[in-house]
PDB file of C-alpha atoms and ligand atoms in Angstrom:
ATOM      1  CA  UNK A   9      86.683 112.059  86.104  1.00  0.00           C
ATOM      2  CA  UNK A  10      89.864 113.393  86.722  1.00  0.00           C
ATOM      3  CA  UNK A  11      89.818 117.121  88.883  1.00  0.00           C
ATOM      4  CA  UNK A  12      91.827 119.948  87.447  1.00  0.00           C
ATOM      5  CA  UNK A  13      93.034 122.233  89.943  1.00  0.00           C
ATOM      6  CA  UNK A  14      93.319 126.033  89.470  1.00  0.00           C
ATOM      7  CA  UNK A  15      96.035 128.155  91.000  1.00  0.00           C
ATOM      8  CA  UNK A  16      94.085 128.894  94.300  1.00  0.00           C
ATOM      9  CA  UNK A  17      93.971 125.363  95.256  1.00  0.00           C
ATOM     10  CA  UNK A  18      97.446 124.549  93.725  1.00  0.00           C
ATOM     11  CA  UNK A  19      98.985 126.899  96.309  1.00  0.00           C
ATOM     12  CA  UNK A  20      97.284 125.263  99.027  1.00  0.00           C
ATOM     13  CA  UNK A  21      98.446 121.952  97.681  1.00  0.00           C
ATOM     14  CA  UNK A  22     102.620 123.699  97.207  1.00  0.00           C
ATOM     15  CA  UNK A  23     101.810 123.950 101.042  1.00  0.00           C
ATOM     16  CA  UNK A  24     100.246 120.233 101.686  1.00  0.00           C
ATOM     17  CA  UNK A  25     103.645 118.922 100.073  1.00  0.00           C
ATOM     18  CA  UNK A  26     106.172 121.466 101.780  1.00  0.00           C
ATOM     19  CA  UNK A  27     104.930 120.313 104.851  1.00  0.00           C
ATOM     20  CA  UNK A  28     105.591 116.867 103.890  1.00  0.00           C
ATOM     21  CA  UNK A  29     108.237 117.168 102.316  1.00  0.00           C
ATOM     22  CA  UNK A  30     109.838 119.041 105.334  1.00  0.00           C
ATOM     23  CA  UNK A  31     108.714 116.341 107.742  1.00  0.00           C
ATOM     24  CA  UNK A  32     110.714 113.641 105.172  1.00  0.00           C
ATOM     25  CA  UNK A  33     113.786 115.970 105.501  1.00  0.00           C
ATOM     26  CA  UNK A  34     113.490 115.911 109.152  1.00  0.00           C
ATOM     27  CA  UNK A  35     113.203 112.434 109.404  1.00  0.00           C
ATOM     28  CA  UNK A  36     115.113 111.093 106.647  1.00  0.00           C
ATOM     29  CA  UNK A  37     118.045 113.149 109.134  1.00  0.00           C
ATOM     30  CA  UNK A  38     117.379 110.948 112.177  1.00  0.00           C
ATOM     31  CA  UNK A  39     118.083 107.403 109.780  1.00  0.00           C
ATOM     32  CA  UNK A  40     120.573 105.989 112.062  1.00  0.00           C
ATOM     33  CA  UNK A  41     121.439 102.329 113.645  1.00  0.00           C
ATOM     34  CA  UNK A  42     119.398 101.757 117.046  1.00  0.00           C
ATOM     35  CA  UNK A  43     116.614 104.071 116.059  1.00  0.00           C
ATOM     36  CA  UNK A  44     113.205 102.630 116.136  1.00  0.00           C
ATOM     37  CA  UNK A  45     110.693 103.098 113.157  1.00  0.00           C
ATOM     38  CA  UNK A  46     107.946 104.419 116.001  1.00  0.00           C
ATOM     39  CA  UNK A  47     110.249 106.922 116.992  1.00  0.00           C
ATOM     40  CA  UNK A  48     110.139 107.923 113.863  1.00  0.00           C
ATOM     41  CA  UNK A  49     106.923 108.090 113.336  1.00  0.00           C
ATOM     42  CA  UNK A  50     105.824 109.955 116.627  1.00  0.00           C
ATOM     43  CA  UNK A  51     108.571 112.412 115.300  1.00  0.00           C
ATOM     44  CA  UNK A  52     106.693 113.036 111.760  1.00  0.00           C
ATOM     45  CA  UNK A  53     103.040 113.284 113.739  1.00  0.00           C
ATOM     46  CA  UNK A  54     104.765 116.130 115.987  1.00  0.00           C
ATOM     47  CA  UNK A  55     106.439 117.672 112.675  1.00  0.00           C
ATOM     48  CA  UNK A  56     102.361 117.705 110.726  1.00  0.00           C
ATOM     49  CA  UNK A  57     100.718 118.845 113.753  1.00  0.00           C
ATOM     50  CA  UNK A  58     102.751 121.569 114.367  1.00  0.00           C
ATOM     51  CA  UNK A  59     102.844 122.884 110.569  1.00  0.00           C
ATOM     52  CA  UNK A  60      98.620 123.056 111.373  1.00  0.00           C
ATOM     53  CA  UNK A  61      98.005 120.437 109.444  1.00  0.00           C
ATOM     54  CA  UNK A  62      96.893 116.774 110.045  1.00  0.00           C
ATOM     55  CA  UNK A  63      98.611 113.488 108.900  1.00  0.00           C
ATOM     56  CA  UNK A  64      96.575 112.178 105.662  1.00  0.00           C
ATOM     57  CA  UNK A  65      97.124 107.883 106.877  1.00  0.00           C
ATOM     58  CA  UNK A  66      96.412 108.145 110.306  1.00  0.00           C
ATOM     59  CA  UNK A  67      93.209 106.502 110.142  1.00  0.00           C
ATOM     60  CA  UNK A  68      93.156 105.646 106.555  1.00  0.00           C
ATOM     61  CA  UNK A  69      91.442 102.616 106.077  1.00  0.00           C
ATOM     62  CA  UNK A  70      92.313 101.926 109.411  1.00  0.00           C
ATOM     63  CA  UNK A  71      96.080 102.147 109.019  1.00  0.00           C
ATOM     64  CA  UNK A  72      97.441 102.872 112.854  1.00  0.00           C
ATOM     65  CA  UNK A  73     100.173 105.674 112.127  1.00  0.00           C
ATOM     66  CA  UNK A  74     101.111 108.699 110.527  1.00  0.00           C
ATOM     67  CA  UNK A  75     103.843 107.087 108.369  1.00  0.00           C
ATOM     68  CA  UNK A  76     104.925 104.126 106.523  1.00  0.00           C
ATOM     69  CA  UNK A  77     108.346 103.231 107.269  1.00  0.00           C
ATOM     70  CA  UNK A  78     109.614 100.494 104.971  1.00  0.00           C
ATOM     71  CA  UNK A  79     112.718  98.679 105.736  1.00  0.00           C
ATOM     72  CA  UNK A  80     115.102  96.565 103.149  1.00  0.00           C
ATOM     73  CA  UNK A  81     112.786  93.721 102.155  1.00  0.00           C
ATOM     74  CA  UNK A  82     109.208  95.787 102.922  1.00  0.00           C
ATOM     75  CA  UNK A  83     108.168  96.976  99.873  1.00  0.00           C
ATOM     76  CA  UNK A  84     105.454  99.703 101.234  1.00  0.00           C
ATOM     77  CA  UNK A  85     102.988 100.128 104.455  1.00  0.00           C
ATOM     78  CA  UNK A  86     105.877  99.135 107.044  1.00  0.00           C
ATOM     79  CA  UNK A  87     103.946  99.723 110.148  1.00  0.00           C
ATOM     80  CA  UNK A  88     105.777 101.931 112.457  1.00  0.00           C
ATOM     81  CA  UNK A  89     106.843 100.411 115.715  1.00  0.00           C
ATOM     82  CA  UNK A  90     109.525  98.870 117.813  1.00  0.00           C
ATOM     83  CA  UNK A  91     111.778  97.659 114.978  1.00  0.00           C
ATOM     84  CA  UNK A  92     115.044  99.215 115.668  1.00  0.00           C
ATOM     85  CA  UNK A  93     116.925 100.105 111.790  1.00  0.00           C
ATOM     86  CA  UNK A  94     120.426  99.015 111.888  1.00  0.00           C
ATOM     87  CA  UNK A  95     123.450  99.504 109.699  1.00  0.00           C
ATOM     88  CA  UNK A  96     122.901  98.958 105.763  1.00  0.00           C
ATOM     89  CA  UNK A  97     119.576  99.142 105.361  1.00  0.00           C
ATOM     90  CA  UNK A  98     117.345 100.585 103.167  1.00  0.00           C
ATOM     91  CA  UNK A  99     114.975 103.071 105.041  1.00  0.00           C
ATOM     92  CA  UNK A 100     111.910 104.074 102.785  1.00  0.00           C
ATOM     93  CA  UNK A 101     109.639 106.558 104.240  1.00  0.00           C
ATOM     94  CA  UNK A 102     106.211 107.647 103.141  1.00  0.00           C
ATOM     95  CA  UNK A 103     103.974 110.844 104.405  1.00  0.00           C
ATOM     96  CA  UNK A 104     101.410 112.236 103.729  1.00  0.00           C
ATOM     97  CA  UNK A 105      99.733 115.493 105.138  1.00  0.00           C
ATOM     98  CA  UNK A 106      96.165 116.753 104.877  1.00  0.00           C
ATOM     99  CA  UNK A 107      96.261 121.176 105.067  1.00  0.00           C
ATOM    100  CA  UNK A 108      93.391 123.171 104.050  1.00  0.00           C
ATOM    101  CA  UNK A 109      91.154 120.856 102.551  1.00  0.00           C
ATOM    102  CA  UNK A 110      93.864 118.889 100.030  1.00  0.00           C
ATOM    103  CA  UNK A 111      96.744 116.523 100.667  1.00  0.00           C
ATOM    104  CA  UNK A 112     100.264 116.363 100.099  1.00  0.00           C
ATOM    105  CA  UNK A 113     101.770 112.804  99.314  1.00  0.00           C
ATOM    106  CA  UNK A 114     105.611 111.992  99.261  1.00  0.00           C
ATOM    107  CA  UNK A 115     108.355 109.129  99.796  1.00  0.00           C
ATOM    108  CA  UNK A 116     111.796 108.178  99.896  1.00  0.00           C
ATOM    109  CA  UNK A 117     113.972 105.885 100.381  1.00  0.00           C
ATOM    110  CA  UNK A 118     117.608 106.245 102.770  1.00  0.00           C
ATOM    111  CA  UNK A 119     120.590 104.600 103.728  1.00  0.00           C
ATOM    112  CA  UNK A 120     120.838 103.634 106.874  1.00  0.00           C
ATOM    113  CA  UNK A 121     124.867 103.950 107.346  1.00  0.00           C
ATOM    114  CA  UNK A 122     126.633 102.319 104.716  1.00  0.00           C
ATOM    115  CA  UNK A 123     124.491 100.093 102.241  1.00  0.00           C
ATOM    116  CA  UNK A 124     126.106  97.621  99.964  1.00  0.00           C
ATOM    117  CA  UNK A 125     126.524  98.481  96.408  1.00  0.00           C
ATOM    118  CA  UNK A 126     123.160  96.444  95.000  1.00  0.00           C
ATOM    119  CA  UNK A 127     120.995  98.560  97.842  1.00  0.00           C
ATOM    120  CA  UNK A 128     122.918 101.759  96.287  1.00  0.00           C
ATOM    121  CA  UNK A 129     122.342 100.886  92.706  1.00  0.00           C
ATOM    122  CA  UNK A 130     118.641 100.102  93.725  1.00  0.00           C
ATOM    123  CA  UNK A 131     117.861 103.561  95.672  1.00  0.00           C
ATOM    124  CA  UNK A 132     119.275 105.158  92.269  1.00  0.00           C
ATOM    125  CA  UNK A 133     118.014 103.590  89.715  1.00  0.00           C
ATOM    126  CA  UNK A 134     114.449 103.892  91.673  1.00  0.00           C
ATOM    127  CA  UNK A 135     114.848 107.839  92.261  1.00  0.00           C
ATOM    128  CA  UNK A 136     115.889 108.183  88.288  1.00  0.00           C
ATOM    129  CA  UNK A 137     112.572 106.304  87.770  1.00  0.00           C
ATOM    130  CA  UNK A 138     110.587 108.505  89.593  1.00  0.00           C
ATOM    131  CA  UNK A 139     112.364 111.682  87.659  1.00  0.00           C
ATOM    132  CA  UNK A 140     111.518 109.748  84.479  1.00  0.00           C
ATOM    133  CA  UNK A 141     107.764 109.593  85.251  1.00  0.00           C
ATOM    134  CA  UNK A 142     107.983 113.278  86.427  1.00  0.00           C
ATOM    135  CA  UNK A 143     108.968 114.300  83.183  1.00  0.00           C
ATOM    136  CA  UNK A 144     106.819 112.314  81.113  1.00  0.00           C
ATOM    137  CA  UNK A 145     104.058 114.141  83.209  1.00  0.00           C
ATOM    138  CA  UNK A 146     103.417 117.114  80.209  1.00  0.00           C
ATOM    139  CA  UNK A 147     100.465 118.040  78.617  1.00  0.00           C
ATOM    140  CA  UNK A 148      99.769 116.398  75.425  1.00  0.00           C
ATOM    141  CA  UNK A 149     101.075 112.830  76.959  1.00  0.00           C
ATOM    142  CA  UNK A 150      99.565 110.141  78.101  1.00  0.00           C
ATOM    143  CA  UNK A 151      99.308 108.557  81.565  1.00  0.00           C
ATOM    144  CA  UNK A 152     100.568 105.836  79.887  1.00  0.00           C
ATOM    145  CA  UNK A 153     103.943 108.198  78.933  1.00  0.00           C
ATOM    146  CA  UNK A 154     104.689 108.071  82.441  1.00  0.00           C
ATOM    147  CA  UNK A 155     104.018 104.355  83.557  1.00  0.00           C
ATOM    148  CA  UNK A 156     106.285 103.493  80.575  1.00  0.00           C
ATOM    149  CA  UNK A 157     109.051 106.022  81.277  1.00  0.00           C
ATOM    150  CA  UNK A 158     109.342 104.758  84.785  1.00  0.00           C
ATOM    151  CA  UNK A 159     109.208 101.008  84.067  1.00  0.00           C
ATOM    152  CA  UNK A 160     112.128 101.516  81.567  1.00  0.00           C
ATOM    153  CA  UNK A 161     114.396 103.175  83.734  1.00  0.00           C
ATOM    154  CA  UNK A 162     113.858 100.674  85.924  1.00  0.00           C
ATOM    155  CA  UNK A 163     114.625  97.568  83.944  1.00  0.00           C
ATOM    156  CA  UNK A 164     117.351  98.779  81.992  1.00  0.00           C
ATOM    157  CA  UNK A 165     119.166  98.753  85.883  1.00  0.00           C
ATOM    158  CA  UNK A 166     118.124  94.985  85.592  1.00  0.00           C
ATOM    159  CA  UNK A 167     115.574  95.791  88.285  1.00  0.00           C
ATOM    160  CA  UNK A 168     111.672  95.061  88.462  1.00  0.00           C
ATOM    161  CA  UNK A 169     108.920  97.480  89.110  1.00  0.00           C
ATOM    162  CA  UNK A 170     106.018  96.279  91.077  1.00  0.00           C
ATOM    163  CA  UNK A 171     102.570  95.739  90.128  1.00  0.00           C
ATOM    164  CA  UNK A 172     100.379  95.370  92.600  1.00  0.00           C
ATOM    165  CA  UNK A 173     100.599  98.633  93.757  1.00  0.00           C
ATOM    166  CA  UNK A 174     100.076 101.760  91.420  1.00  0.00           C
ATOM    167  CA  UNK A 175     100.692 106.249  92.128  1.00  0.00           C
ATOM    168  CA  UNK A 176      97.269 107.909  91.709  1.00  0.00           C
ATOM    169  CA  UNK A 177      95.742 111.182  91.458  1.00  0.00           C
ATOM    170  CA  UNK A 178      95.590 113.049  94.957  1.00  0.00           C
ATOM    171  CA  UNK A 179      93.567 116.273  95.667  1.00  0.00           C
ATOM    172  CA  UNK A 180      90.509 116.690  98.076  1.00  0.00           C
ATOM    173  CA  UNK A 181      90.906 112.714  98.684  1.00  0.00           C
ATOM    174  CA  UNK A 182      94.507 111.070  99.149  1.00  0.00           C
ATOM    175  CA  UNK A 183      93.426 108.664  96.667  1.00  0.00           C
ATOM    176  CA  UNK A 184      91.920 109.972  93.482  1.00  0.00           C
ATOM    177  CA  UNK A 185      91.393 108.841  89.727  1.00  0.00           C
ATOM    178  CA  UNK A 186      93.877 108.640  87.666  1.00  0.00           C
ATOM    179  CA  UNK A 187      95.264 104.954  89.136  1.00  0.00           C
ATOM    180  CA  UNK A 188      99.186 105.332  87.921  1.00  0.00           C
ATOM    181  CA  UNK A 189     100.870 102.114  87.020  1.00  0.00           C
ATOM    182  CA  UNK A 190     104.144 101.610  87.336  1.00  0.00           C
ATOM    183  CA  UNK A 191     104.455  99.546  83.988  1.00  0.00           C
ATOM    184  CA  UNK A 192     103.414  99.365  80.617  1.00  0.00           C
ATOM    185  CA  UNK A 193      99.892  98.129  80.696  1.00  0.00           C
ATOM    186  CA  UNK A 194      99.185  98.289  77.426  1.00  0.00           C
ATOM    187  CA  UNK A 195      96.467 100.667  77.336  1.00  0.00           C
ATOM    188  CA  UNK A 196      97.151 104.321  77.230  1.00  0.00           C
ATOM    189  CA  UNK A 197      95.212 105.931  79.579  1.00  0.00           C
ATOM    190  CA  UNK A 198      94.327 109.617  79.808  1.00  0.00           C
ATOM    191  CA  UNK A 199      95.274 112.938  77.814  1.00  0.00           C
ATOM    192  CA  UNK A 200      97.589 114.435  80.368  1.00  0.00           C
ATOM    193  CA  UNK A 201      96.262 118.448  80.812  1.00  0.00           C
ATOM    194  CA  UNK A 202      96.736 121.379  82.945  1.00  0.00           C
ATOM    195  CA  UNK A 203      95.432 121.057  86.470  1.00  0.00           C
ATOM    196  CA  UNK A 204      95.767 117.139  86.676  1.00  0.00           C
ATOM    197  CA  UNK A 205      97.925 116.683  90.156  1.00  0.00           C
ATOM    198  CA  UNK A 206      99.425 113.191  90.271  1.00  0.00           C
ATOM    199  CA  UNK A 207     101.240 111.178  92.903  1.00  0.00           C
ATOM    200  CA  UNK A 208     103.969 109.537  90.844  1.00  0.00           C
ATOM    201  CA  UNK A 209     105.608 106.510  93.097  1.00  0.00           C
ATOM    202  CA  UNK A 210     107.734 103.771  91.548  1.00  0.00           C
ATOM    203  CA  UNK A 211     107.810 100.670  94.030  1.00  0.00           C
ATOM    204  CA  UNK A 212     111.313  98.721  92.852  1.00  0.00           C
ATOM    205  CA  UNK A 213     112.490  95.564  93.716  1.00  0.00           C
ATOM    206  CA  UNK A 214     115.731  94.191  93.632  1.00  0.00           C
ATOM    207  CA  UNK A 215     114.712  90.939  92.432  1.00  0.00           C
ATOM    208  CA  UNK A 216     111.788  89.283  91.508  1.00  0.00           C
ATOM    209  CA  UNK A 217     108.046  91.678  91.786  1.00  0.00           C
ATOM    210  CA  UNK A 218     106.261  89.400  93.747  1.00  0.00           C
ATOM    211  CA  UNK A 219     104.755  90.986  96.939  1.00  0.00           C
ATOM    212  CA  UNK A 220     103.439  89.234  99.984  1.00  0.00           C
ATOM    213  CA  UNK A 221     101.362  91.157 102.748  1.00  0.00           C
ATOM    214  CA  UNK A 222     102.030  90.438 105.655  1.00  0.00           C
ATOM    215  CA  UNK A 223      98.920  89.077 108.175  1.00  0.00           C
ATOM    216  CA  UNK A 224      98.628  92.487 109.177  1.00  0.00           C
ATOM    217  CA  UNK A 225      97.256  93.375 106.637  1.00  0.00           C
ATOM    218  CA  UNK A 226      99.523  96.388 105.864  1.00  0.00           C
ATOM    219  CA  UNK A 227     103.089  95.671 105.157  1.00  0.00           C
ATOM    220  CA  UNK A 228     103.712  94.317 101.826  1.00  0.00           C
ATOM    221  CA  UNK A 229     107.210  92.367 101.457  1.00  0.00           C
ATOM    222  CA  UNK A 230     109.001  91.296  98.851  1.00  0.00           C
ATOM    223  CA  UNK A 231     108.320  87.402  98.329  1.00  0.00           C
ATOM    224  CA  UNK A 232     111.745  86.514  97.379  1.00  0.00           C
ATOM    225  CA  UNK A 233     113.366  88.606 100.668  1.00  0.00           C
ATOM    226  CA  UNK A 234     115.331  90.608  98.429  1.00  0.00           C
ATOM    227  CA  UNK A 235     115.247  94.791  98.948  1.00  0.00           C
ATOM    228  CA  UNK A 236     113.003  96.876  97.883  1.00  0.00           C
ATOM    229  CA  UNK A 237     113.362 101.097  97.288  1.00  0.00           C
ATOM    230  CA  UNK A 238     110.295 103.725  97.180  1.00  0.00           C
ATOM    231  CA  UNK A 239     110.173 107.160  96.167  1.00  0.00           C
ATOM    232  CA  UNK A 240     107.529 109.155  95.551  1.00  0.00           C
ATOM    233  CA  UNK A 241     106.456 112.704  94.321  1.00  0.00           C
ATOM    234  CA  UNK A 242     103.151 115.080  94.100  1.00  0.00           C
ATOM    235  CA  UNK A 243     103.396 116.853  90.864  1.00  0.00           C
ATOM    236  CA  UNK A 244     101.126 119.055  88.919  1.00  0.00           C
ATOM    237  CA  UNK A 245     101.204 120.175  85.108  1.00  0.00           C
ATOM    238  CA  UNK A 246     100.972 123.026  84.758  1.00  0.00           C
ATOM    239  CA  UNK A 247     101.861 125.277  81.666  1.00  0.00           C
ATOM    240  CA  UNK A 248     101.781 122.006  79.881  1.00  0.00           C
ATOM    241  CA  UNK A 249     105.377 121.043  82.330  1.00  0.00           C
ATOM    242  CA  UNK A 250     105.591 119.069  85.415  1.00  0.00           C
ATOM    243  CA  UNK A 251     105.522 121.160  88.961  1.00  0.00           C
ATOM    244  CA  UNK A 252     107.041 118.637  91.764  1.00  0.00           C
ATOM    245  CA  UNK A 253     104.862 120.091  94.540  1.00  0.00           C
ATOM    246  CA  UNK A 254     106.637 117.764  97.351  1.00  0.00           C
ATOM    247  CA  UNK A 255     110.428 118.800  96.312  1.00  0.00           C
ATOM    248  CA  UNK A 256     112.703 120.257  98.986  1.00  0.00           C
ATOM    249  CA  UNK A 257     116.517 122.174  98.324  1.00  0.00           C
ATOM    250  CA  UNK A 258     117.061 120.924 101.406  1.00  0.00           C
ATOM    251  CA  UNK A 259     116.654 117.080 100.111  1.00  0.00           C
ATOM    252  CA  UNK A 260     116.241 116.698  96.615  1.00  0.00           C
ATOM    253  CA  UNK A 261     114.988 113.312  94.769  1.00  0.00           C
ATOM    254  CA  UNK A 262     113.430 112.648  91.187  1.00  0.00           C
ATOM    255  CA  UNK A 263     114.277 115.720  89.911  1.00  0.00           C
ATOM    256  CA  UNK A 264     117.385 114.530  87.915  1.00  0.00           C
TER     257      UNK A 264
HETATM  258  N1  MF3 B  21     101.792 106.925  99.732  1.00  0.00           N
HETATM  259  C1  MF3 B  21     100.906 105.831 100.055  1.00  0.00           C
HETATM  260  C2  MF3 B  21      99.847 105.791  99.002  1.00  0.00           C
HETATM  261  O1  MF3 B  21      99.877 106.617  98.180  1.00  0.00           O
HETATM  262  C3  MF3 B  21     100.400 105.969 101.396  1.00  0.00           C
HETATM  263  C4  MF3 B  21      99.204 105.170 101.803  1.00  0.00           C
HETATM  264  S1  MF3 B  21      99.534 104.442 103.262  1.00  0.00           S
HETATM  265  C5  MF3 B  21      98.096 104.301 104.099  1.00  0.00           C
HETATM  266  O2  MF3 B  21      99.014 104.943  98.920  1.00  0.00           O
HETATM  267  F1  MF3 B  21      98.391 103.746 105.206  1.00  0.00           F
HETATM  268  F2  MF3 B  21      97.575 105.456 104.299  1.00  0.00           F
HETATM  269  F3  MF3 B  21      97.259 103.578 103.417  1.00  0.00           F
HETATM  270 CO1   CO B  22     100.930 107.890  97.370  1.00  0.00          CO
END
């Protein structure tokens, strides 16, 4: 069963996904050569904790940090750590925040310095993804509305969405029914209604989909070492439209 939220709880969730989408500006600023993903990291944990709330993967399953920091060939789950980022990469970050009883789930990816014109083209055609699925997110659609409307964007940049990993619905538990493919999977899923909040997050890769994980049992790479971009919204509908819940005028992605 899929929850429907009603206005009280969808202003605590606005506030789930302002504070994480405030801790993604904040560290999405601090993307720089020499910079380690842990400092990262430690910098998003201080960011949650001091908003009062409490970071939602911190213990997830258990994953060891507050983030996921994904770099160039990492699809998702890049452990935070010593890794320093240096010039050209592709940075994707992932929070998530738990305020009030409901969590806020969002991702992007950045350049580090100057990325090459196939890392640009990837981060781009993976944002307009993400704003395709956002807008096929209206009443009267299907899930499957979105999962196609994302995958298209996506291959008509000659790029391929991955399918091992899927978005999902996200409420009282980070992880909630609807499972959101990325990809047409033939089967059309749920009447899209009021209420439903969804965590819309195309995983792109620059070559071929495969994905590897890694023996930590976290970070998923790309098997044929080629980059990979991540971005990722909270939306609800409501009044039969799309509300991004995790969008930012300070940093604005998927909203094209
Ligand atoms: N945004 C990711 C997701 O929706 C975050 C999960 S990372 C984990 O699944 F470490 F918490 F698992
Ligand atoms: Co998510």
């Amino acid at each position: 069963m899929i929850a429907l939220r009603d206005e009280s709880e969808i202003a605590i969730l606005r506030e789930a996904n302002r504070i994480v989408s405030d801790t993604l500006v904040v560290l999405a600023e601090h993307v720089k050569p020499g910079v380690s993903t842990g400092q990262l990291d430690a910098l998003a944990e201080e960011r949650i904790r001091a908003a009062g709330a409490v970071p939602s993967f911190l213990g997830y399953r258990g994953y060891p940090n507050s983030t996921c920091i994904s770099v160039d060939e990492v699809i998702v789950h890049g452990i935070p750590g010593a890794r320093t980022l240096c010039e050209g990469q592709i940075v994707s970050i992932d929070v998530g925040a738990y305020y009030q009883g409901f969590h806020g789930d969002a991702a992007l990816s950045v350049a580090c310095g100057e990325v090459d014109d196939l890392r640009r083209r990837l981060m781009d055609a993976t944002d307009r993804a993400l704003a395709a699925g956002v807008q096929a997110a209206r009443a009267g659609n299907y899930l499957a509305d979105v999962s196609c409307a994302v995958q298209q964007e996506c291959e008509r940049a000659g790029f391929s969405v991955v399918r091992d990993f899927v978005g999902h619905g996200i409420g009282r538990e980070m992880h909630e029914e609807p499972q959101i493919p990325n990809f047409d999977t033939g089967v059309r899923g749920p009447l899209l209604r009021d209420g439903m909040v969804l965590a819309i997050e195309p995983m792109v890769n620059a070559g071929k989909p495969g994905v590897k994980v890694l023996r930590d049992g976290w970070t998923a790479v790309t098997t044929d070492g080629k980059p990979s971009a991540h971005y990722e919204h909270s939306i609800v509908v409501r009044n039969g439209a799309p509300e991004v819940l995790s969008a930012t005028p300070r940093l604005v992605w998927g909203q094209r």
